[in-house]
Coordinates of C-alpha atoms in Angstrom, one line a residue:
Chain A
X96 CA -19.9 28.4 -0.5
X97 CA -22.7 27.8 2.0
X98 CA -22.2 24.6 3.9
X99 CA -24.7 25.3 6.6
X100 CA -27.2 22.8 5.1
X101 CA -24.8 20.0 5.7
X102 CA -24.4 18.5 9.1
X103 CA -20.7 17.6 9.6
X104 CA -21.7 14.9 12.1
X105 CA -23.9 13.2 9.6
X106 CA -21.0 13.2 7.1
X107 CA -18.5 11.9 9.6
X108 CA -21.0 9.3 10.8
X109 CA -21.7 8.2 7.3
X110 CA -17.9 7.8 6.7
X111 CA -17.6 5.7 9.9
X112 CA -20.5 3.5 9.0
X113 CA -19.0 2.9 5.5
X114 CA -15.6 2.1 7.0
X115 CA -17.1 -0.3 9.5
X116 CA -19.0 -2.1 6.7
X117 CA -15.8 -2.3 4.7
X118 CA -13.9 -3.6 7.6
X119 CA -16.5 -6.3 8.3
X120 CA -16.5 -7.2 4.6
X121 CA -12.7 -7.9 5.0
X122 CA -13.4 -11.5 6.0
X123 CA -13.7 -14.4 3.7
X124 CA -15.4 -17.8 3.6
X125 CA -15.8 -20.5 1.1
X126 CA -16.8 -24.1 0.6
X127 CA -14.4 -27.1 0.4
X128 CA -14.9 -28.1 -3.3
X129 CA -12.1 -29.0 -5.6
X130 CA -10.9 -25.4 -5.9
X131 CA -11.0 -25.0 -2.2
X132 CA -8.9 -28.1 -1.6
X133 CA -6.5 -26.9 -4.2
X134 CA -6.3 -23.5 -2.6
X135 CA -5.6 -25.0 0.8
X136 CA -2.9 -27.3 -0.6
X137 CA -1.4 -24.3 -2.3
X138 CA -1.4 -22.3 0.9
X139 CA 0.3 -25.2 2.8
X140 CA 2.9 -25.6 0.0
X141 CA 3.5 -21.9 -0.1
X142 CA 4.1 -21.8 3.7
X143 CA 6.5 -24.8 3.3
X144 CA 8.5 -23.1 0.4
X145 CA 8.7 -19.8 2.2
X146 CA 9.6 -21.5 5.4
X147 CA 12.4 -23.3 3.6
X148 CA 13.7 -20.1 2.2
X149 CA 13.7 -18.5 5.7
X150 CA 15.3 -21.6 7.2
X151 CA 18.1 -21.5 4.6
X152 CA 18.9 -17.8 5.5
X153 CA 18.8 -18.8 9.2
X154 CA 21.1 -21.8 8.7
X155 CA 23.7 -19.7 6.9
X156 CA 23.5 -16.9 9.5
X157 CA 22.3 -14.4 6.9
X158 CA 19.2 -13.1 8.7
X159 CA 18.1 -11.8 12.1
X160 CA 16.9 -14.2 14.8
X161 CA 13.8 -12.2 15.8
X162 CA 12.7 -12.1 12.2
X163 CA 13.0 -15.9 11.9
X164 CA 11.0 -16.3 15.1
X165 CA 8.2 -14.1 14.0
X166 CA 8.0 -15.0 10.4
X167 CA 8.1 -18.8 11.1
X168 CA 5.2 -18.2 13.5
X169 CA 3.2 -16.5 10.8
X170 CA 3.8 -19.3 8.3
X171 CA 3.2 -21.9 11.1
X172 CA -0.3 -20.3 11.4
X173 CA -0.9 -20.5 7.7
X174 CA 0.0 -24.2 7.6
X175 CA -2.1 -24.9 10.7
X176 CA -5.1 -23.2 9.2
X177 CA -4.7 -25.1 5.9
X178 CA -4.5 -28.4 7.8
X179 CA -7.6 -27.6 9.9
X180 CA -9.6 -26.6 6.8
X181 CA -8.5 -29.8 4.9
X182 CA -9.3 -32.1 7.8
X183 CA -12.8 -30.6 8.1
X184 CA -13.8 -32.0 4.7
X185 CA -16.5 -34.7 5.0
X186 CA -18.4 -36.6 2.3
X187 CA -16.7 -35.1 -0.6
X188 CA -15.0 -36.9 -3.6
X189 CA -11.8 -35.0 -2.7
X190 CA -11.8 -36.2 0.9
X191 CA -8.8 -38.6 0.5
X192 CA -6.6 -35.9 -1.1
X193 CA -7.7 -33.4 1.5
X194 CA -7.0 -35.9 4.3
X195 CA -3.5 -36.6 3.0
X196 CA -3.0 -32.9 2.4
X197 CA -4.0 -32.2 6.0
X198 CA -1.4 -34.6 7.3
X199 CA 1.3 -33.0 5.1
X200 CA 0.2 -29.5 6.3
X201 CA 0.4 -30.6 9.9
X202 CA 4.0 -31.8 9.2
X203 CA 4.8 -28.4 7.7
X204 CA 3.3 -26.8 10.8
X205 CA 5.5 -28.9 13.0
X206 CA 8.7 -28.0 11.1
X207 CA 7.8 -24.4 11.3
X208 CA 7.2 -24.7 15.0
X209 CA 10.7 -26.1 15.4
X210 CA 12.1 -23.2 13.5
X211 CA 10.1 -20.8 15.6
X212 CA 11.2 -22.3 18.9
X213 CA 14.9 -22.5 17.9
X214 CA 15.6 -19.6 15.6
X215 CA 19.2 -19.3 16.8
X216 CA 20.1 -22.9 16.0
X217 CA 21.6 -23.3 12.5
X218 CA 21.5 -27.1 12.7
X219 CA 17.8 -27.1 13.3
X220 CA 17.3 -24.6 10.6
X221 CA 19.2 -26.7 8.1
X222 CA 17.1 -29.8 9.0
X223 CA 13.9 -27.8 8.7
X224 CA 14.9 -26.4 5.3
X225 CA 15.4 -29.9 3.9
X226 CA 12.2 -31.3 5.4
X227 CA 10.1 -28.3 4.3
X228 CA 11.4 -28.6 0.7
X229 CA 10.4 -32.3 0.6
X230 CA 6.9 -31.5 2.1
X231 CA 6.4 -28.6 -0.4
X232 CA 7.2 -31.0 -3.2
X233 CA 4.7 -33.6 -1.9
X234 CA 2.0 -31.0 -1.5
X235 CA 2.5 -29.7 -5.0
X236 CA 2.3 -33.3 -6.4
X237 CA -0.9 -33.9 -4.5
X238 CA -2.4 -30.6 -5.8
X239 CA -1.5 -31.5 -9.4
X240 CA -3.3 -34.9 -9.1
X241 CA -6.6 -33.3 -8.1
Chain B
X450 CA 21.8 27.1 -6.1
X451 CA 19.3 27.4 -3.3
X452 CA 16.4 26.6 -5.7
X453 CA 18.3 23.6 -7.1
X454 CA 18.9 22.3 -3.6
X455 CA 15.2 22.9 -2.7
X456 CA 14.2 20.9 -5.8
X457 CA 16.6 18.1 -5.0
X458 CA 15.4 17.8 -1.4
X459 CA 11.8 17.8 -2.5
X460 CA 12.5 15.1 -5.1
X461 CA 14.3 13.0 -2.5
X462 CA 11.3 13.4 -0.1
X463 CA 8.8 12.5 -2.8
X464 CA 10.9 9.6 -4.0
X465 CA 11.4 8.2 -0.5
X466 CA 7.7 8.9 0.4
X467 CA 6.3 7.3 -2.7
X468 CA 5.9 3.7 -1.6
X469 CA 3.6 2.7 1.2
X470 CA 2.1 -0.5 2.5
X471 CA -0.1 -0.7 -0.6
X472 CA 3.0 -1.1 -2.9
X473 CA 4.8 -3.3 -0.4
X474 CA 1.8 -5.7 -0.4
X475 CA 0.3 -5.5 -3.9
X476 CA 3.5 -5.4 -6.0
X477 CA 5.1 -8.3 -4.2
X478 CA 1.9 -10.4 -4.6
X479 CA 1.7 -9.3 -8.3
X480 CA 5.3 -10.5 -9.0
X481 CA 4.8 -13.7 -7.1
X482 CA 1.6 -14.6 -9.0
X483 CA 2.3 -13.2 -12.5
X484 CA 6.1 -12.8 -12.7
X485 CA 6.8 -9.6 -14.8
X486 CA 3.4 -9.5 -16.6
X487 CA 2.0 -6.7 -14.5
X488 CA 5.0 -4.3 -14.8
X489 CA 3.1 -2.2 -17.4
X490 CA 0.5 -1.4 -14.7
X491 CA 3.2 0.3 -12.6
X492 CA 3.8 2.7 -15.5
X493 CA 0.0 3.4 -15.8
X494 CA -0.2 4.1 -12.1
X495 CA 3.0 6.2 -11.8
X496 CA 2.1 8.4 -14.9
X497 CA -1.3 8.9 -13.3
X498 CA 0.0 10.0 -9.9
X499 CA 2.6 12.3 -11.6
X500 CA -0.2 14.0 -13.7
X501 CA -2.6 14.2 -10.8
X502 CA 0.0 15.5 -8.3
X503 CA 1.4 18.1 -10.7
X504 CA -2.1 19.4 -11.5
X505 CA -3.1 19.5 -7.8
X506 CA 0.2 21.2 -6.8
X507 CA -0.2 23.8 -9.6
X508 CA -3.9 24.5 -8.7
X509 CA -3.1 24.8 -5.0
X510 CA -0.1 27.1 -5.8
X511 CA -2.0 29.4 -8.1
X512 CA -5.5 29.5 -6.5
X513 CA -4.5 28.6 -2.9
X514 CA -7.3 26.0 -3.0
X515 CA -6.3 22.5 -2.3
X516 CA -8.3 19.4 -3.4
X517 CA -11.4 19.4 -1.3
X518 CA -11.9 23.2 -1.6
X519 CA -11.9 22.6 -5.3
X520 CA -14.3 19.7 -5.0
X521 CA -16.9 21.7 -3.0
X522 CA -16.5 24.6 -5.4
X523 CA -17.1 22.4 -8.5
X524 CA -19.5 19.8 -7.3
X525 CA -21.4 21.7 -4.6
X526 CA -22.1 20.4 -1.2
X527 CA -24.4 17.4 -2.2
X528 CA -22.2 15.6 -4.6
X529 CA -19.1 16.9 -3.0
X530 CA -20.4 15.6 0.3
X531 CA -20.6 12.1 -1.2
X532 CA -17.0 12.4 -2.4
X533 CA -16.0 13.6 1.1
X534 CA -17.7 10.6 2.8
X535 CA -16.0 8.2 0.4
X536 CA -12.6 9.8 0.9
X537 CA -12.9 9.9 4.7
X538 CA -13.8 6.2 4.8
X539 CA -10.9 5.3 2.5
X540 CA -8.5 7.5 4.4
X541 CA -9.5 5.9 7.6
X542 CA -9.0 2.4 6.1
X543 CA -5.6 3.6 4.9
X544 CA -4.6 4.9 8.3
X545 CA -5.7 1.6 9.8
X546 CA -3.6 -0.3 7.2
X547 CA -0.5 1.9 7.7
X548 CA -0.6 2.1 11.5
X549 CA -1.1 -1.7 11.7
X550 CA 1.7 -2.0 9.1
X551 CA 4.1 -0.1 11.3
X552 CA 3.4 -2.5 14.1
X553 CA 3.9 -5.5 11.9
X554 CA 7.2 -4.1 10.6
X555 CA 8.4 -3.4 14.1
X556 CA 7.8 -7.1 14.9
X557 CA 10.6 -8.0 12.5
X558 CA 13.2 -6.9 15.1
X559 CA 11.0 -6.8 18.3
X560 CA 9.4 -10.2 18.1
X561 CA 9.5 -10.6 21.9
X562 CA 7.2 -7.6 22.4
X563 CA 3.5 -8.4 22.1
X564 CA 1.8 -7.1 19.0
X565 CA -0.7 -4.9 20.9
X566 CA 2.1 -3.2 22.8
X567 CA 4.0 -2.5 19.5
X568 CA 0.7 -1.2 18.0
X569 CA 0.2 1.2 21.0
X570 CA 3.8 2.3 20.8
X571 CA 3.6 2.9 17.0
X572 CA 0.4 4.9 17.3
X573 CA 1.6 7.0 20.2
X574 CA 4.9 7.6 18.4
X575 CA 3.2 8.7 15.2
X576 CA 0.8 11.0 17.1
X577 CA 3.7 12.6 19.0
X578 CA 5.8 13.1 15.9
X579 CA 2.8 14.6 14.0
X580 CA 2.1 16.9 16.9
X581 CA 5.6 18.1 17.5
X582 CA 7.1 18.3 14.0
X583 CA 6.3 21.2 11.6
X584 CA 5.1 20.2 8.1
X585 CA 8.4 20.4 6.2
X586 CA 10.1 18.2 8.8
X587 CA 7.3 15.6 8.7
X588 CA 7.5 15.4 4.9
X589 CA 11.3 15.2 4.8
X590 CA 12.0 13.0 7.9
X591 CA 9.9 10.2 6.6
X592 CA 10.7 10.8 2.9
X593 CA 14.5 10.9 3.4
X594 CA 14.5 7.8 5.6
X595 CA 12.1 6.0 3.3
X596 CA 15.0 6.1 0.9
X597 CA 16.3 2.9 2.6
X598 CA 13.7 1.2 0.3
X599 CA 16.4 1.6 -2.4
X600 CA 17.5 -1.8 -1.0
X601 CA 14.8 -3.4 -3.1
X602 CA 16.3 -1.8 -6.3
X603 CA 19.7 -3.2 -5.3
X604 CA 18.0 -6.6 -4.5
X605 CA 16.3 -6.6 -7.9
X606 CA 19.6 -6.2 -9.7
X607 CA 21.3 -8.7 -7.4
X608 CA 18.9 -11.5 -8.2
X609 CA 20.0 -11.3 -11.9
X610 CA 16.6 -11.3 -13.6
X611 CA 16.4 -11.9 -17.3
X612 CA 16.2 -8.2 -18.4
X613 CA 14.6 -9.1 -21.7
X614 CA 11.7 -10.7 -19.8
X615 CA 11.6 -7.7 -17.5
X616 CA 11.4 -5.4 -20.6
X617 CA 8.6 -7.5 -22.1
X618 CA 6.6 -7.0 -18.9
X619 CA 6.3 -3.3 -19.7
X620 CA 4.2 -4.2 -22.8
X621 CA 0.6 -4.3 -21.8
X622 CA -0.6 -7.9 -21.6
X623 CA -4.2 -8.9 -22.1
X624 CA -4.7 -11.9 -19.9
X625 CA -7.4 -14.4 -20.8
X626 CA -8.1 -18.0 -19.8
X627 CA -6.8 -19.2 -16.4
X628 CA -6.5 -16.7 -13.6
X629 CA -8.0 -13.9 -15.7
X630 CA -10.0 -12.4 -12.8
X631 CA -7.0 -12.6 -10.4
X632 CA -4.8 -11.0 -13.0
X633 CA -7.1 -8.1 -13.5
X634 CA -7.6 -7.8 -9.8
X635 CA -3.9 -7.3 -9.4
X636 CA -3.7 -5.0 -12.4
X637 CA -6.2 -2.8 -10.7
X638 CA -4.4 -3.2 -7.4
X639 CA -1.0 -2.1 -8.7
X640 CA -2.5 0.9 -10.5
X641 CA -4.5 1.8 -7.4
X642 CA -1.6 1.5 -5.1
X643 CA 0.3 4.1 -7.1
X644 CA -2.7 6.3 -7.4
X645 CA -3.9 6.2 -3.8
X646 CA -5.6 9.6 -3.2
X647 CA -4.3 10.5 0.2
X648 CA -0.9 11.2 -1.4
X649 CA -2.5 13.9 -3.6
X650 CA -4.5 15.5 -0.8
X651 CA -1.4 15.7 1.3
X652 CA 0.7 17.0 -1.6
X653 CA -1.7 19.7 -2.6
X654 CA -2.3 20.8 1.0
X655 CA 1.5 20.8 1.4
X656 CA 1.7 23.3 -1.4
X657 CA -0.4 25.7 0.6
X658 CA 1.3 24.8 3.9
X659 CA 4.7 25.7 2.5
X660 CA 3.4 28.8 0.8
X661 CA 4.4 27.9 -2.8
X662 CA 4.2 30.8 -5.2
X663 CA 3.7 30.1 -8.9
X664 CA 6.4 32.5 -10.1
X665 CA 9.0 30.8 -7.9
X666 CA 7.9 27.2 -7.2
X667 CA 6.4 25.9 -10.4
X668 CA 9.7 24.2 -11.1
X669 CA 9.7 22.7 -7.6
X670 CA 6.2 21.3 -8.2
X671 CA 7.2 19.8 -11.5
X672 CA 10.5 18.4 -10.0
X673 CA 8.7 16.7 -7.1
X674 CA 5.9 15.3 -9.2
X675 CA 7.8 14.2 -12.3
X676 CA 11.2 13.1 -10.7
X677 CA 10.1 12.3 -7.2
X678 CA 7.0 10.2 -7.9
X679 CA 8.6 9.0 -11.2
X680 CA 11.7 7.6 -9.4
X681 CA 9.4 6.2 -6.7
X682 CA 7.9 4.1 -9.4
X683 CA 11.3 2.4 -9.8
X684 CA 10.9 1.0 -6.3
X685 CA 7.5 -0.4 -7.3
X686 CA 9.1 -2.0 -10.3
X687 CA 11.9 -3.5 -8.2
X688 CA 9.4 -5.0 -5.8
X689 CA 7.7 -6.9 -8.7
X690 CA 11.1 -8.0 -10.2
X691 CA 12.6 -9.3 -7.0
X692 CA 9.3 -11.1 -6.1
X693 CA 9.1 -12.6 -9.6
X694 CA 12.6 -14.1 -9.3
X695 CA 12.4 -15.3 -5.7
X696 CA 8.7 -16.2 -5.2
X697 CA 7.2 -17.0 -8.5
X698 CA 9.2 -20.2 -9.2
X699 CA 8.5 -21.4 -5.7
X700 CA 4.7 -20.6 -5.9
X701 CA 5.0 -18.6 -2.7
X702 CA 1.8 -16.6 -1.9
X703 CA 3.0 -13.5 -0.1
X704 CA 0.5 -12.7 2.7
X705 CA 2.8 -11.0 5.2
X706 CA 4.9 -7.9 5.4
X707 CA 7.7 -10.4 6.4
X708 CA 7.6 -11.9 2.9
X709 CA 8.4 -8.4 1.5
X710 CA 11.3 -8.2 4.0
X711 CA 12.5 -11.7 2.9
X712 CA 12.7 -10.4 -0.7
X713 CA 15.6 -8.1 0.4
X714 CA 17.0 -10.6 3.0
X715 CA 17.5 -13.5 0.5
X716 CA 19.7 -11.7 -2.0
X717 CA 21.4 -9.3 0.4
X718 CA 21.6 -11.1 3.7
X719 CA 21.2 -9.5 7.1
X720 CA 22.1 -6.1 5.9
X721 CA 19.4 -6.3 3.3
X722 CA 16.9 -7.2 5.9
X723 CA 18.0 -4.3 8.1
X724 CA 17.7 -1.8 5.3
X725 CA 14.3 -3.2 4.2
X726 CA 13.2 -2.9 7.8
X727 CA 14.2 0.7 8.1
X728 CA 12.9 1.7 4.7
X729 CA 9.5 0.0 5.3
X730 CA 9.2 1.4 8.8
X731 CA 9.7 5.0 7.6
X732 CA 7.8 4.7 4.4
X733 CA 4.8 3.1 6.1
X734 CA 5.1 5.4 9.1
X735 CA 5.2 8.4 6.9
X736 CA 2.2 7.1 5.0
X737 CA 0.3 6.7 8.3
X738 CA 1.0 10.4 9.2
X739 CA 0.2 11.6 5.7
X740 CA -3.1 9.7 5.5
X741 CA -4.2 10.9 8.9
X742 CA -3.4 14.5 8.1
X743 CA -5.0 14.0 4.7
X744 CA -8.3 13.0 6.3
X745 CA -8.2 16.1 8.5
X746 CA -7.3 18.2 5.4
X747 CA -10.3 16.9 3.5
X748 CA -12.7 17.4 6.3
X749 CA -11.6 20.9 7.2
X750 CA -11.2 22.1 3.6
X751 CA -14.7 20.9 2.7
X752 CA -16.3 22.7 5.7
X753 CA -14.1 25.8 5.5
X754 CA -12.6 25.2 9.0
X755 CA -9.2 26.4 9.9
X756 CA -6.6 23.9 8.9
X757 CA -2.8 23.5 8.5
X758 CA 0.2 22.2 10.4
X759 CA 1.7 25.7 10.0
X760 CA -0.9 26.8 12.6
X761 CA -0.5 25.9 16.3
X762 CA -2.9 23.1 17.4
X763 CA -5.0 25.8 19.2
X764 CA -5.2 27.8 16.0
X765 CA -6.8 25.0 14.1
X766 CA -8.5 22.9 16.9
X767 CA -10.9 20.9 14.6
X768 CA -8.0 20.0 12.2
X769 CA -5.9 18.8 15.1
X770 CA -8.8 16.9 16.7
X771 CA -9.6 15.3 13.3
X772 CA -6.1 13.8 12.7
X773 CA -5.8 12.7 16.3
X774 CA -9.2 10.9 15.9
X775 CA -8.1 9.2 12.7
X776 CA -5.1 7.7 14.6
X777 CA -7.4 6.7 17.5
X778 CA -9.9 5.0 15.3
X779 CA -7.2 3.2 13.4
X780 CA -5.8 2.0 16.8
X781 CA -9.2 0.7 17.9
X782 CA -9.8 -1.1 14.6
X783 CA -6.5 -2.9 14.6
X784 CA -6.7 -3.6 18.3
X785 CA -10.0 -5.3 17.6
X786 CA -8.1 -7.9 15.6
X787 CA -8.6 -6.7 12.0
X788 CA -5.8 -7.9 9.7
X789 CA -3.8 -4.9 8.5
X790 CA -2.8 -6.7 5.3
X791 CA -6.4 -7.5 4.4
X792 CA -7.4 -3.9 5.2
X793 CA -4.6 -2.7 3.0
X794 CA -6.0 -4.7 0.1
X795 CA -9.5 -3.2 0.6
X796 CA -8.2 0.3 1.2
X797 CA -6.2 0.2 -2.1
X798 CA -8.9 -1.3 -4.3
X799 CA -11.7 0.9 -2.9
X800 CA -9.6 4.1 -3.0
X801 CA -9.7 3.9 -6.8
X802 CA -13.5 3.9 -6.7
X803 CA -13.6 7.4 -5.2
X804 CA -10.7 8.6 -7.4
X805 CA -12.7 10.0 -10.4
X806 CA -14.7 12.3 -8.0
X807 CA -11.6 13.9 -6.7
X808 CA -9.7 13.8 -10.0
X809 CA -12.3 15.5 -12.2
X810 CA -12.7 18.8 -10.3
X811 CA -8.9 19.2 -10.2
X812 CA -8.7 18.6 -14.0
X813 CA -11.5 21.1 -14.6
X814 CA -9.9 23.7 -12.4
X815 CA -6.4 23.1 -13.8
X816 CA -7.6 23.7 -17.4
X817 CA -9.8 26.7 -16.5
X818 CA -8.1 29.9 -17.6
X819 CA -10.4 32.0 -15.5
X820 CA -8.9 30.4 -12.4
X821 CA -5.4 29.6 -13.5
X822 CA -4.6 32.3 -16.1
X823 CA -1.3 31.6 -17.7
X824 CA -0.8 28.5 -15.5
X825 CA -3.7 26.6 -17.0
X826 CA -3.1 23.2 -18.6
X827 CA -1.4 23.2 -22.0
X828 CA -2.7 21.0 -24.8
X829 CA -0.6 18.0 -23.8
X830 CA -1.5 18.2 -20.1
X831 CA -5.2 18.6 -21.1
X832 CA -5.0 15.5 -23.4
X833 CA -3.3 13.4 -20.8
X834 CA -5.7 14.7 -18.1
X835 CA -8.8 13.6 -20.1
X836 CA -7.1 10.3 -21.1
X837 CA -6.4 9.5 -17.5
X838 CA -9.9 10.4 -16.5
X839 CA -11.1 7.7 -18.9
X840 CA -8.5 5.2 -17.5
X841 CA -9.3 6.0 -13.9
X842 CA -13.1 5.7 -14.5
X843 CA -12.6 2.3 -16.1
X844 CA -10.4 1.1 -13.3
X845 CA -12.9 2.5 -10.7
X846 CA -15.8 0.7 -12.4
X847 CA -13.9 -2.6 -12.5
X848 CA -12.4 -2.4 -9.0
X849 CA -15.2 -3.7 -6.7
X850 CA -16.5 -6.5 -9.0
X851 CA -12.9 -7.7 -9.3
X852 CA -12.4 -7.5 -5.6
X853 CA -15.3 -9.8 -4.9
X854 CA -15.0 -12.0 -8.0
X855 CA -11.4 -12.8 -7.1
X856 CA -12.0 -13.1 -3.3
X857 CA -9.4 -10.3 -3.0
X858 CA -6.9 -12.1 -5.1
X859 CA -7.2 -15.4 -3.5
X860 CA -9.0 -17.0 -6.4

């Protein structure tokens, strides 16, 4: 098979361009309508529920401290991003719910920060678990009322 | 006895090497969002990879022509070149996802080390291992140690799912109404994660690397494909089951590799977490090496350059340079701040788009008696081969619209 008519550099260059385009496409954006508010409340609730699960394992000594520290930091970021997005809503009929959700998400963020900063303290973990479960419940209620 | 041991070792390596970051991400997300409803898609994906791998291995064994040699032969340089560009791009995305995934997994136990240092260490370690280890050691080291992923099977049993509900998940479910787009996005994702093409490029090139002969190794090929990949599918099922029990009721949206680790941690404690860490580390590390080598295989086989790990680096300089560049580009992309999990989702979904172009020439070659002689497809293999071409084509056509319509599964 004669491949002399094909320039390998062009093919490789084409592949790189395609990959770059796909990598840039791997970012998302959206507006804060009802679905967006619901999505952000869901994200905050999910972070709270998962944080509670993680805190429970931590409180019972059934996990590894570095894992608690890193995973609580990841969930903390999710809750923080959700709070930020919800607080940015202006002039929308869902603003009160978004405002309340933002406050709840900030509290989730604070609890996860506590867990991140004291991953080796079972007492903190037990307290964080209880609070996160309550916050998750409030966020779910708020989402269902939209 | 020697042949039985060879088959068993190959099956173990294929089993342990089956799962990669695609399964670890997509299957856990699928279980968390749709409980057991997407289990049937695992079967579609696993049967597909078994068929494709068996045909590729057989073709490579008989003709000594791995996948991209066959593509150039059947499609010519023009259309084959398009398939090559698509495959190289997808392979690069996959290497990015896997290398970034290794660094994310390392964070589970090395949280104090900055992510970028872990990433550099992971990339350097993978390059060194790929450079130093001969082909069979690469395949087996990562495959055998990837067996730690069995922890997810143990976890799935330990969470006591309702087995009747699990069984009903294997019956195809036609979702309509709410979440339809997201459901089909994950259906495509779970199928694509099992069918991700680098595994087949690596597998068929491996048949040539290891000098398989049809009269001796046909059974090894069948064993690896049917048992190895087939059993690997059990890990995929377990990931969905454990996620369905732990995350679905709590409406947890798994967006991190740590959530997958938590799926073993919660039912099995700290030991479960350790086993999950080791299994994921070696499975994803192995996938990084395999996908980088696969990119180099595709490129060199298409252009007729010297290739193979069985040659010294100086004996196949373009091949060696190609896989090193794949690792370097992946390192640059992830260091630039790209999210490995998001890249995984794109790599998995987009890989299925290029799949028909690599699957068709292998099917045509596997059934061609002029090439394959007595080793050509039988009637059943032919029927299944064409059936899967239809399935793969439908999935390929649906993949990109679903990716954007569902905002990559976020709704």
